[in-house]
mmCIF file of C-alpha atoms and ligand atoms in Angstrom:
data_model
loop_
_atom_site.group_PDB
_atom_site.id
_atom_site.type_symbol
_atom_site.label_atom_id
_atom_site.label_comp_id
_atom_site.label_asym_id
_atom_site.label_seq_id
_atom_site.Cartn_x
_atom_site.Cartn_y
_atom_site.Cartn_z
ATOM 1 C CA MET A 1 0.118 -25.813 1.841
ATOM 2 C CA PRO A 2 -2.016 -24.938 4.865
ATOM 3 C CA LEU A 3 -4.026 -21.727 4.681
ATOM 4 C CA VAL A 4 -1.703 -18.789 5.251
ATOM 5 C CA SER A 5 -2.006 -15.752 7.489
ATOM 6 C CA MET A 6 -3.220 -12.799 5.421
ATOM 7 C CA ARG A 7 -0.834 -10.636 7.420
ATOM 8 C CA GLN A 8 2.121 -12.652 6.165
ATOM 9 C CA LEU A 9 0.811 -12.438 2.622
ATOM 10 C CA LEU A 10 0.425 -8.643 2.862
ATOM 11 C CA ASP A 11 3.786 -8.132 4.595
ATOM 12 C CA GLU A 12 5.410 -10.019 1.728
ATOM 13 C CA ALA A 13 3.486 -7.917 -0.791
ATOM 14 C CA ALA A 14 4.744 -4.750 0.920
ATOM 15 C CA LYS A 15 8.314 -6.044 0.756
ATOM 16 C CA GLY A 16 7.895 -6.839 -2.937
ATOM 17 C CA GLY A 17 5.988 -3.635 -3.725
ATOM 18 C CA TYR A 18 2.960 -5.391 -5.213
ATOM 19 C CA GLY A 19 -0.762 -5.741 -4.501
ATOM 20 C CA VAL A 20 -2.765 -8.919 -3.903
ATOM 21 C CA GLY A 21 -6.221 -9.405 -5.366
ATOM 22 C CA ALA A 22 -8.883 -10.529 -2.913
ATOM 23 C CA PHE A 23 -11.514 -12.351 -4.917
ATOM 24 C CA ASN A 24 -14.989 -13.164 -3.629
ATOM 25 C CA VAL A 25 -16.348 -16.697 -3.826
ATOM 26 C CA ASN A 26 -19.732 -18.359 -3.425
ATOM 27 C CA ASP A 27 -19.268 -21.752 -5.042
ATOM 28 C CA MET A 28 -16.891 -24.394 -6.297
ATOM 29 C CA GLU A 29 -16.497 -23.020 -9.820
ATOM 30 C CA GLN A 30 -15.392 -19.608 -8.557
ATOM 31 C CA ILE A 31 -12.853 -21.171 -6.203
ATOM 32 C CA GLN A 32 -11.575 -23.334 -9.048
ATOM 33 C CA ALA A 33 -11.359 -20.304 -11.362
ATOM 34 C CA ILE A 34 -9.216 -18.432 -8.835
ATOM 35 C CA MET A 35 -6.948 -21.423 -8.321
ATOM 36 C CA MET A 36 -6.599 -21.965 -12.086
ATOM 37 C CA ALA A 37 -5.476 -18.341 -12.393
ATOM 38 C CA ALA A 38 -3.180 -18.516 -9.355
ATOM 39 C CA LYS A 39 -1.529 -21.654 -10.681
ATOM 40 C CA GLN A 40 -1.125 -20.240 -14.176
ATOM 41 C CA THR A 41 0.405 -16.972 -12.933
ATOM 42 C CA LYS A 42 2.169 -18.433 -9.844
ATOM 43 C CA SER A 43 0.402 -16.002 -7.533
ATOM 44 C CA PRO A 44 -0.292 -15.932 -3.808
ATOM 45 C CA VAL A 45 -3.966 -15.183 -3.361
ATOM 46 C CA ILE A 46 -6.675 -14.005 -0.990
ATOM 47 C CA VAL A 47 -10.014 -15.755 -1.275
ATOM 48 C CA GLN A 48 -12.848 -14.043 0.547
ATOM 49 C CA ALA A 49 -16.430 -14.803 1.478
ATOM 50 C CA SER A 50 -19.082 -12.309 2.483
ATOM 51 C CA ARG A 51 -21.785 -13.150 4.994
ATOM 52 C CA GLY A 52 -24.103 -13.579 2.011
ATOM 53 C CA ALA A 53 -21.712 -16.094 0.456
ATOM 54 C CA ARG A 54 -21.398 -18.043 3.689
ATOM 55 C CA ALA A 55 -25.184 -18.248 3.926
ATOM 56 C CA PHE A 56 -25.629 -19.128 0.247
ATOM 57 C CA ALA A 57 -23.053 -21.911 0.159
ATOM 58 C CA GLU A 58 -23.379 -22.991 3.799
ATOM 59 C CA ASP A 59 -20.272 -22.493 5.885
ATOM 60 C CA LEU A 60 -18.993 -26.003 5.844
ATOM 61 C CA TYR A 61 -19.351 -26.578 2.105
ATOM 62 C CA LEU A 62 -17.491 -23.360 1.393
ATOM 63 C CA PHE A 63 -14.725 -23.922 3.900
ATOM 64 C CA LYS A 64 -14.137 -27.530 2.830
ATOM 65 C CA LEU A 65 -13.861 -26.312 -0.770
ATOM 66 C CA ILE A 66 -11.165 -23.851 0.305
ATOM 67 C CA GLN A 67 -9.362 -26.630 2.134
ATOM 68 C CA ALA A 68 -9.540 -28.706 -1.048
ATOM 69 C CA ALA A 69 -8.071 -25.777 -2.991
ATOM 70 C CA ALA A 70 -5.188 -25.564 -0.515
ATOM 71 C CA GLU A 71 -4.584 -29.310 -0.638
ATOM 72 C CA LEU A 72 -4.657 -29.435 -4.436
ATOM 73 C CA ASN A 73 -2.351 -26.426 -4.781
ATOM 74 C CA PRO A 74 0.486 -26.972 -2.297
ATOM 75 C CA ASP A 75 2.658 -24.316 -3.972
ATOM 76 C CA ILE A 76 0.155 -21.471 -3.717
ATOM 77 C CA PRO A 77 -0.153 -19.419 -0.495
ATOM 78 C CA ILE A 78 -3.899 -18.902 0.107
ATOM 79 C CA ALA A 79 -5.407 -16.682 2.807
ATOM 80 C CA MET A 80 -9.086 -17.228 3.576
ATOM 81 C CA HIS A 81 -10.793 -14.009 4.585
ATOM 82 C CA GLN A 82 -14.196 -13.002 5.947
ATOM 83 C CA ASP A 83 -15.333 -10.028 3.839
ATOM 84 C CA HIS A 84 -17.340 -7.317 5.663
ATOM 85 C CA GLY A 85 -17.956 -8.979 9.005
ATOM 86 C CA ASN A 86 -20.798 -7.032 10.627
ATOM 87 C CA SER A 87 -20.185 -8.054 14.243
ATOM 88 C CA PHE A 88 -17.825 -9.678 16.712
ATOM 89 C CA GLU A 89 -19.898 -12.879 16.453
ATOM 90 C CA THR A 90 -19.568 -13.075 12.655
ATOM 91 C CA CYS A 91 -15.794 -12.732 12.909
ATOM 92 C CA LYS A 92 -15.632 -15.240 15.750
ATOM 93 C CA SER A 93 -17.581 -17.803 13.717
ATOM 94 C CA ALA A 94 -15.244 -17.362 10.722
ATOM 95 C CA ILE A 95 -12.232 -17.875 13.002
ATOM 96 C CA ALA A 96 -13.868 -20.985 14.470
ATOM 97 C CA LEU A 97 -14.180 -22.417 10.955
ATOM 98 C CA GLY A 98 -10.484 -21.796 10.230
ATOM 99 C CA TYR A 99 -10.469 -18.508 8.280
ATOM 100 C CA THR A 100 -7.018 -16.944 8.551
ATOM 101 C CA SER A 101 -8.289 -13.383 8.297
ATOM 102 C CA VAL A 102 -11.421 -11.399 9.096
ATOM 103 C CA MET A 103 -12.727 -7.991 8.222
ATOM 104 C CA MET A 104 -14.557 -6.267 11.029
ATOM 105 C CA ASP A 105 -16.512 -3.597 9.179
ATOM 106 C CA GLY A 106 -17.348 -1.429 12.162
ATOM 107 C CA SER A 107 -18.002 1.560 9.920
ATOM 108 C CA LEU A 108 -21.592 0.315 9.914
ATOM 109 C CA LEU A 109 -23.751 -0.910 12.756
ATOM 110 C CA GLU A 110 -24.575 -4.600 13.011
ATOM 111 C CA ASP A 111 -27.491 -4.139 10.577
ATOM 112 C CA GLY A 112 -24.816 -3.650 7.895
ATOM 113 C CA LYS A 113 -26.522 -0.471 6.686
ATOM 114 C CA THR A 114 -26.392 2.330 9.245
ATOM 115 C CA PRO A 115 -23.132 4.274 9.628
ATOM 116 C CA SER A 116 -21.738 3.894 13.166
ATOM 117 C CA THR A 117 -19.915 6.473 15.271
ATOM 118 C CA PHE A 118 -16.128 6.553 15.376
ATOM 119 C CA GLU A 119 -16.152 5.309 18.984
ATOM 120 C CA GLN A 120 -18.471 2.404 18.152
ATOM 121 C CA ASN A 121 -16.181 1.439 15.290
ATOM 122 C CA VAL A 122 -13.057 1.576 17.475
ATOM 123 C CA ASP A 123 -14.738 -0.463 20.248
ATOM 124 C CA VAL A 124 -15.938 -3.380 18.155
ATOM 125 C CA THR A 125 -12.812 -3.492 15.970
ATOM 126 C CA ARG A 126 -10.521 -3.471 19.014
ATOM 127 C CA ARG A 127 -12.458 -6.392 20.506
ATOM 128 C CA VAL A 128 -12.093 -8.373 17.285
ATOM 129 C CA VAL A 129 -8.367 -7.543 17.071
ATOM 130 C CA ASP A 130 -7.783 -8.816 20.625
ATOM 131 C CA TYR A 131 -9.667 -12.035 19.951
ATOM 132 C CA ALA A 132 -8.243 -12.672 16.468
ATOM 133 C CA HIS A 133 -4.612 -11.843 17.218
ATOM 134 C CA GLU A 134 -4.588 -14.200 20.190
ATOM 135 C CA ARG A 135 -5.367 -16.895 17.616
ATOM 136 C CA GLY A 136 -2.925 -15.669 14.951
ATOM 137 C CA VAL A 137 -5.714 -14.367 12.710
ATOM 138 C CA THR A 138 -5.364 -11.150 10.690
ATOM 139 C CA VAL A 139 -7.845 -8.267 11.035
ATOM 140 C CA GLU A 140 -8.912 -5.701 8.451
ATOM 141 C CA GLY A 141 -10.859 -2.673 9.685
ATOM 142 C CA GLU A 142 -12.701 0.058 7.826
ATOM 143 C CA ILE A 143 -12.673 3.777 8.441
ATOM 144 C CA GLY A 144 -14.950 6.055 6.466
ATOM 145 C CA VAL A 145 -17.882 4.350 4.735
ATOM 146 C CA LEU A 146 -17.677 2.711 1.301
ATOM 147 C CA GLY A 147 -20.409 3.288 -1.228
ATOM 148 C CA GLY A 148 -22.870 0.835 -2.748
ATOM 149 C CA ILE A 149 -24.319 -2.380 -1.430
ATOM 150 C CA GLU A 150 -22.763 -5.819 -1.710
ATOM 151 C CA ASP A 151 -24.762 -8.922 -0.854
ATOM 152 C CA GLY A 152 -27.143 -6.772 1.175
ATOM 153 C CA HIS A 153 -24.275 -5.151 3.099
ATOM 154 C CA GLY A 154 -23.561 -1.452 2.679
ATOM 155 C CA ALA A 155 -24.811 2.056 3.293
ATOM 156 C CA GLY A 156 -25.565 2.642 -0.408
ATOM 157 C CA GLY A 157 -24.607 5.958 -1.955
ATOM 158 C CA THR A 158 -21.680 6.922 -4.150
ATOM 159 C CA GLY A 159 -18.909 6.441 -1.620
ATOM 160 C CA LEU A 160 -18.298 10.183 -1.378
ATOM 161 C CA GLU A 161 -20.702 10.736 1.532
ATOM 162 C CA HIS A 162 -18.232 9.531 4.182
ATOM 163 C CA VAL A 163 -14.721 9.618 2.721
ATOM 164 C CA THR A 164 -11.939 8.749 5.154
ATOM 165 C CA ASP A 165 -10.531 11.509 7.306
ATOM 166 C CA PRO A 166 -6.724 11.017 7.538
ATOM 167 C CA ASP A 167 -6.573 12.097 11.220
ATOM 168 C CA GLN A 168 -9.278 9.572 12.070
ATOM 169 C CA ALA A 169 -7.455 6.891 10.078
ATOM 170 C CA VAL A 170 -4.308 7.424 12.165
ATOM 171 C CA GLU A 171 -6.240 7.429 15.449
ATOM 172 C CA PHE A 172 -8.169 4.335 14.365
ATOM 173 C CA ALA A 173 -4.984 2.426 13.470
ATOM 174 C CA GLU A 174 -3.430 3.441 16.788
ATOM 175 C CA ARG A 175 -6.380 2.498 18.956
ATOM 176 C CA THR A 176 -7.334 -0.747 17.222
ATOM 177 C CA GLY A 177 -4.011 -2.258 16.057
ATOM 178 C CA VAL A 178 -5.580 -3.534 12.813
ATOM 179 C CA ASP A 179 -3.308 -5.246 10.291
ATOM 180 C CA ALA A 180 -5.012 -3.752 7.259
ATOM 181 C CA LEU A 181 -7.270 -0.781 6.747
ATOM 182 C CA ALA A 182 -10.037 -0.268 4.194
ATOM 183 C CA ILE A 183 -10.471 3.381 3.347
ATOM 184 C CA ALA A 184 -13.256 5.236 1.574
ATOM 185 C CA ILE A 185 -11.970 7.272 -1.381
ATOM 186 C CA GLY A 186 -15.052 7.289 -3.610
ATOM 187 C CA THR A 187 -15.190 3.634 -4.647
ATOM 188 C CA SER A 188 -18.320 1.588 -4.180
ATOM 189 C CA HIS A 189 -19.360 -2.031 -4.505
ATOM 190 C CA GLY A 190 -21.203 -3.287 -7.564
ATOM 191 C CA ALA A 191 -21.319 -2.549 -11.290
ATOM 192 C CA TYR A 192 -22.576 1.045 -11.121
ATOM 193 C CA LYS A 193 -19.699 3.020 -9.641
ATOM 194 C CA PHE A 194 -19.210 5.981 -11.959
ATOM 195 C CA SER A 195 -21.268 7.550 -14.754
ATOM 196 C CA LYS A 196 -18.129 8.309 -16.794
ATOM 197 C CA LYS A 197 -14.425 7.503 -16.597
ATOM 198 C CA PRO A 198 -13.606 8.668 -13.050
ATOM 199 C CA ASP A 199 -11.393 11.669 -12.397
ATOM 200 C CA GLY A 200 -10.068 13.082 -9.124
ATOM 201 C CA SER A 201 -13.420 14.660 -8.270
ATOM 202 C CA VAL A 202 -15.022 11.242 -7.709
ATOM 203 C CA LEU A 203 -12.066 8.882 -7.200
ATOM 204 C CA LYS A 204 -9.873 10.453 -4.565
ATOM 205 C CA MET A 205 -6.455 8.950 -5.153
ATOM 206 C CA ASP A 206 -4.892 12.105 -3.662
ATOM 207 C CA LEU A 207 -6.608 11.243 -0.382
ATOM 208 C CA LEU A 208 -5.266 7.695 -0.524
ATOM 209 C CA ILE A 209 -1.737 9.033 -1.065
ATOM 210 C CA LYS A 210 -2.177 11.396 1.883
ATOM 211 C CA ILE A 211 -3.377 8.587 4.165
ATOM 212 C CA HIS A 212 -0.451 6.389 3.118
ATOM 213 C CA GLY A 213 1.905 9.258 3.987
ATOM 214 C CA ARG A 214 0.411 9.335 7.487
ATOM 215 C CA LEU A 215 0.252 5.538 7.873
ATOM 216 C CA PRO A 216 3.209 4.176 5.916
ATOM 217 C CA HIS A 217 3.256 0.864 7.808
ATOM 218 C CA THR A 218 -0.446 0.013 7.555
ATOM 219 C CA HIS A 219 -1.548 -2.149 4.649
ATOM 220 C CA LEU A 220 -4.265 -0.235 2.814
ATOM 221 C CA VAL A 221 -7.226 -2.013 1.241
ATOM 222 C CA MET A 222 -9.107 -0.820 -1.823
ATOM 223 C CA HIS A 223 -12.665 -2.111 -1.872
ATOM 224 C CA GLY A 224 -14.930 -1.740 -4.862
ATOM 225 C CA SER A 225 -11.976 -2.226 -7.197
ATOM 226 C CA SER A 226 -13.661 -3.847 -10.150
ATOM 227 C CA SER A 227 -12.835 -2.113 -13.396
ATOM 228 C CA VAL A 228 -16.177 -3.082 -14.991
ATOM 229 C CA PRO A 229 -14.537 -3.393 -18.440
ATOM 230 C CA LYS A 230 -16.654 -2.499 -21.441
ATOM 231 C CA ASP A 231 -15.910 -5.800 -23.194
ATOM 232 C CA LEU A 232 -17.409 -7.762 -20.287
ATOM 233 C CA GLN A 233 -20.485 -5.502 -20.290
ATOM 234 C CA ASP A 234 -20.794 -5.924 -24.059
ATOM 235 C CA VAL A 235 -20.895 -9.725 -23.907
ATOM 236 C CA ILE A 236 -23.764 -9.592 -21.437
ATOM 237 C CA ASN A 237 -25.719 -7.078 -23.492
ATOM 238 C CA GLU A 238 -25.031 -8.865 -26.776
ATOM 239 C CA TYR A 239 -26.709 -11.968 -25.441
ATOM 240 C CA GLY A 240 -29.877 -10.487 -24.048
ATOM 241 C CA GLY A 241 -28.605 -8.694 -20.942
ATOM 242 C CA LYS A 242 -29.623 -5.177 -19.968
ATOM 243 C CA LEU A 243 -26.689 -3.454 -18.307
ATOM 244 C CA LYS A 244 -26.756 0.324 -18.375
ATOM 245 C CA PRO A 245 -23.543 2.117 -19.412
ATOM 246 C CA THR A 246 -21.187 2.272 -16.427
ATOM 247 C CA TRP A 247 -17.554 2.770 -15.429
ATOM 248 C CA GLY A 248 -15.423 1.094 -12.777
ATOM 249 C CA VAL A 249 -12.007 1.813 -11.293
ATOM 250 C CA PRO A 250 -9.374 1.959 -14.050
ATOM 251 C CA VAL A 251 -6.560 -0.536 -13.490
ATOM 252 C CA GLU A 252 -3.966 2.260 -13.728
ATOM 253 C CA GLU A 253 -5.582 3.961 -10.698
ATOM 254 C CA ILE A 254 -5.320 0.703 -8.753
ATOM 255 C CA GLN A 255 -1.671 0.472 -9.792
ATOM 256 C CA LEU A 256 -1.150 4.030 -8.524
ATOM 257 C CA GLY A 257 -2.724 2.875 -5.241
ATOM 258 C CA ILE A 258 -0.370 -0.111 -5.111
ATOM 259 C CA ARG A 259 2.585 2.264 -5.446
ATOM 260 C CA ASN A 260 1.126 4.083 -2.435
ATOM 261 C CA GLY A 261 0.498 1.426 0.181
ATOM 262 C CA VAL A 262 -2.454 -0.553 -1.220
ATOM 263 C CA ARG A 263 -1.750 -4.223 -0.611
ATOM 264 C CA LYS A 264 -5.213 -5.817 -0.838
ATOM 265 C CA VAL A 265 -7.447 -5.142 -3.830
ATOM 266 C CA ASN A 266 -11.037 -6.376 -3.615
ATOM 267 C CA VAL A 267 -12.613 -7.632 -6.814
ATOM 268 C CA ASP A 268 -15.982 -9.332 -7.141
ATOM 269 C CA THR A 269 -18.122 -7.609 -9.784
ATOM 270 C CA ASP A 270 -15.704 -8.177 -12.698
ATOM 271 C CA ASN A 271 -15.831 -11.913 -12.022
ATOM 272 C CA ARG A 272 -19.616 -11.879 -11.787
ATOM 273 C CA LEU A 273 -19.772 -10.078 -15.133
ATOM 274 C CA ALA A 274 -17.366 -12.513 -16.766
ATOM 275 C CA MET A 275 -19.291 -15.579 -15.596
ATOM 276 C CA THR A 276 -22.697 -14.142 -16.449
ATOM 277 C CA GLY A 277 -21.547 -13.154 -19.943
ATOM 278 C CA ALA A 278 -20.210 -16.642 -20.623
ATOM 279 C CA ILE A 279 -23.380 -18.317 -19.347
ATOM 280 C CA ARG A 280 -25.622 -15.959 -21.334
ATOM 281 C CA LYS A 281 -23.641 -16.644 -24.472
ATOM 282 C CA VAL A 282 -24.139 -20.413 -24.222
ATOM 283 C CA LEU A 283 -27.818 -20.234 -23.347
ATOM 284 C CA TRP A 284 -28.536 -17.577 -25.999
ATOM 285 C CA THR A 285 -26.632 -19.181 -28.859
ATOM 286 C CA GLN A 286 -27.365 -22.811 -27.981
ATOM 287 C CA PRO A 287 -30.847 -22.804 -26.453
ATOM 288 C CA GLU A 288 -31.021 -26.584 -26.718
ATOM 289 C CA LYS A 289 -28.352 -26.966 -23.983
ATOM 290 C CA PHE A 290 -29.412 -27.937 -20.488
ATOM 291 C CA ASP A 291 -26.393 -29.616 -18.894
ATOM 292 C CA PRO A 292 -25.013 -27.113 -16.326
ATOM 293 C CA ARG A 293 -21.489 -28.163 -17.273
ATOM 294 C CA ASP A 294 -22.039 -26.774 -20.769
ATOM 295 C CA TYR A 295 -22.270 -23.251 -19.358
ATOM 296 C CA MET A 296 -20.420 -23.543 -16.039
ATOM 297 C CA LYS A 297 -17.195 -24.625 -17.737
ATOM 298 C CA PRO A 298 -16.989 -21.544 -20.003
ATOM 299 C CA ALA A 299 -18.117 -19.418 -17.048
ATOM 300 C CA ARG A 300 -15.269 -20.766 -14.934
ATOM 301 C CA GLU A 301 -12.803 -20.157 -17.757
ATOM 302 C CA ALA A 302 -14.043 -16.598 -18.277
ATOM 303 C CA MET A 303 -13.580 -15.846 -14.580
ATOM 304 C CA ALA A 304 -10.126 -17.473 -14.531
ATOM 305 C CA ASN A 305 -9.076 -15.215 -17.425
ATOM 306 C CA VAL A 306 -10.152 -12.059 -15.595
ATOM 307 C CA VAL A 307 -8.484 -13.174 -12.350
ATOM 308 C CA ALA A 308 -5.223 -14.065 -14.120
ATOM 309 C CA GLN A 309 -5.220 -10.668 -15.825
ATOM 310 C CA ARG A 310 -5.733 -8.870 -12.508
ATOM 311 C CA MET A 311 -3.023 -10.948 -10.806
ATOM 312 C CA THR A 312 -0.591 -9.811 -13.475
ATOM 313 C CA GLN A 313 -1.754 -6.191 -13.319
ATOM 314 C CA PHE A 314 -1.574 -6.063 -9.489
ATOM 315 C CA GLY A 315 1.961 -7.507 -9.563
ATOM 316 C CA GLN A 316 1.354 -10.611 -7.443
ATOM 317 C CA ALA A 317 2.100 -12.912 -10.407
ATOM 318 C CA GLY A 318 5.315 -14.861 -9.962
ATOM 319 C CA HIS A 319 5.453 -14.412 -6.168
ATOM 320 C CA ALA A 320 3.832 -17.666 -4.984
ATOM 321 C CA GLY A 321 7.173 -19.312 -4.272
ATOM 322 C CA ASP A 322 8.852 -16.383 -2.522
ATOM 323 C CA TYR A 323 8.207 -17.594 1.009
ATOM 324 C CA ALA A 324 7.261 -20.523 3.204
ATOM 325 C CA PRO A 325 4.092 -20.166 5.251
ATOM 326 C CA ILE A 326 4.580 -19.227 8.899
ATOM 327 C CA PRO A 327 2.303 -21.395 11.067
ATOM 328 C CA ILE A 328 -0.633 -19.460 12.487
ATOM 329 C CA THR A 329 0.531 -20.401 16.013
ATOM 330 C CA GLU A 330 3.842 -18.609 15.324
ATOM 331 C CA ILE A 331 1.963 -15.584 13.990
ATOM 332 C CA ALA A 332 -0.008 -15.527 17.259
ATOM 333 C CA LYS A 333 3.287 -15.396 19.172
ATOM 334 C CA GLY A 334 4.382 -12.441 17.013
ATOM 335 C CA TYR A 335 1.249 -10.550 18.018
ATOM 336 C CA ALA A 336 1.747 -11.493 21.676
ATOM 337 C CA ASN A 337 5.385 -10.353 21.822
ATOM 338 C CA GLY A 338 4.690 -7.140 19.900
ATOM 339 C CA SER A 339 6.850 -7.919 16.874
ATOM 340 C CA LEU A 340 3.795 -7.748 14.595
ATOM 341 C CA ASP A 341 2.419 -4.590 16.177
ATOM 342 C CA THR A 342 2.022 -1.916 13.502
ATOM 343 C CA ARG A 343 0.383 0.809 15.561
ATOM 344 C CA PRO A 344 1.715 4.101 14.136
ATOM 345 C CA SER A 345 3.311 5.246 17.407
ATOM 346 C CA LEU A 346 5.355 2.032 17.680
ATOM 347 C CA ALA A 347 6.192 1.757 13.985
ATOM 348 C CA ALA A 348 7.576 5.319 14.079
ATOM 349 C CA LYS A 349 10.192 4.319 16.683
HETATM 350 P P1 13P B 401 -16.476 -4.762 -6.590
HETATM 351 O O1 13P B 401 -17.965 -4.748 -6.507
HETATM 352 O O2 13P B 401 -15.928 -3.516 -7.226
HETATM 353 O O3 13P B 401 -15.944 -5.981 -7.259
HETATM 354 O O4 13P B 401 -15.915 -4.764 -5.103
HETATM 355 C C1 13P B 401 -15.864 -5.933 -4.337
HETATM 356 C C2 13P B 401 -15.497 -5.663 -2.911
HETATM 357 O O5 13P B 401 -15.018 -4.612 -2.561
HETATM 358 C C3 13P B 401 -15.728 -6.761 -1.952
HETATM 359 O O6 13P B 401 -15.564 -6.337 -0.622
#
């Protein structure tokens, strides 16, 4: 199957009342792990690459691997998404490669570190929406600023410094016409999110529910959604790692989000932990090994297990065959004739 519009994938998820995991990739084994899990659970899937991933793998290697995944898995809808685009140019280059979705993270300036103003965010996101929609490509925006740093991108902090203001979220959706909106509710990228199991003082699910009430037709995105399970931490530490005690986002909180408008759930850290644990285990217990396949194969399997588990927990499992992909050129027509316009003022009519 050709790569699918992320908008179509999220619209279908909204119809079915489920969430779709968006898993980060940097290399062939991670792409294979995601496809193994998608095949096993019959799930549509979002594969995403950060700027760091695109630089690490080189654009063409990474994109050709995604094309191979699509060719080898004709029954699985796959959307290819640019994670945290820092500028119009980054998004444009992803679209030129063939990505079917881009995130314009205008909550930060182009340096990927400094929080921007609301007007700066609206301006750059609107420009990306105009450009992308003309080409049938989906756009995710961000309002409020997420915590932590991922692949060098991020303002740092706990994620509570700039939580999303619901009025601003509505104005942002109206003025930009984004298809999906990342909101800041206290989550952050990376392994160190919370110092104990999070409660409502640090993970603001009430705010998410409020924003969904104001923007019922906008697909919400939860970034920083790794659960950082203790068993994955334990494997790393058992085999010579040095992770400090930490907590992620409990799966039941993500499921609460999914019941309240979250359609895209970003997960990277859990997969990194799973792979690292598996590699450590081989190298620690069998120090004579030196063939990369001896540790990359278990690493790939460990990641596939985590991804399959999340696909089941998010509810996307079993939905791969629900729909036929709409060609991107048809999606572009939908944007042009207004039928895919989800701005709150139009959706309310
Ligand atoms: P985690 O670090 O929680 O996996 O978040 C990943 C993410 O949000 C990618 O944009």
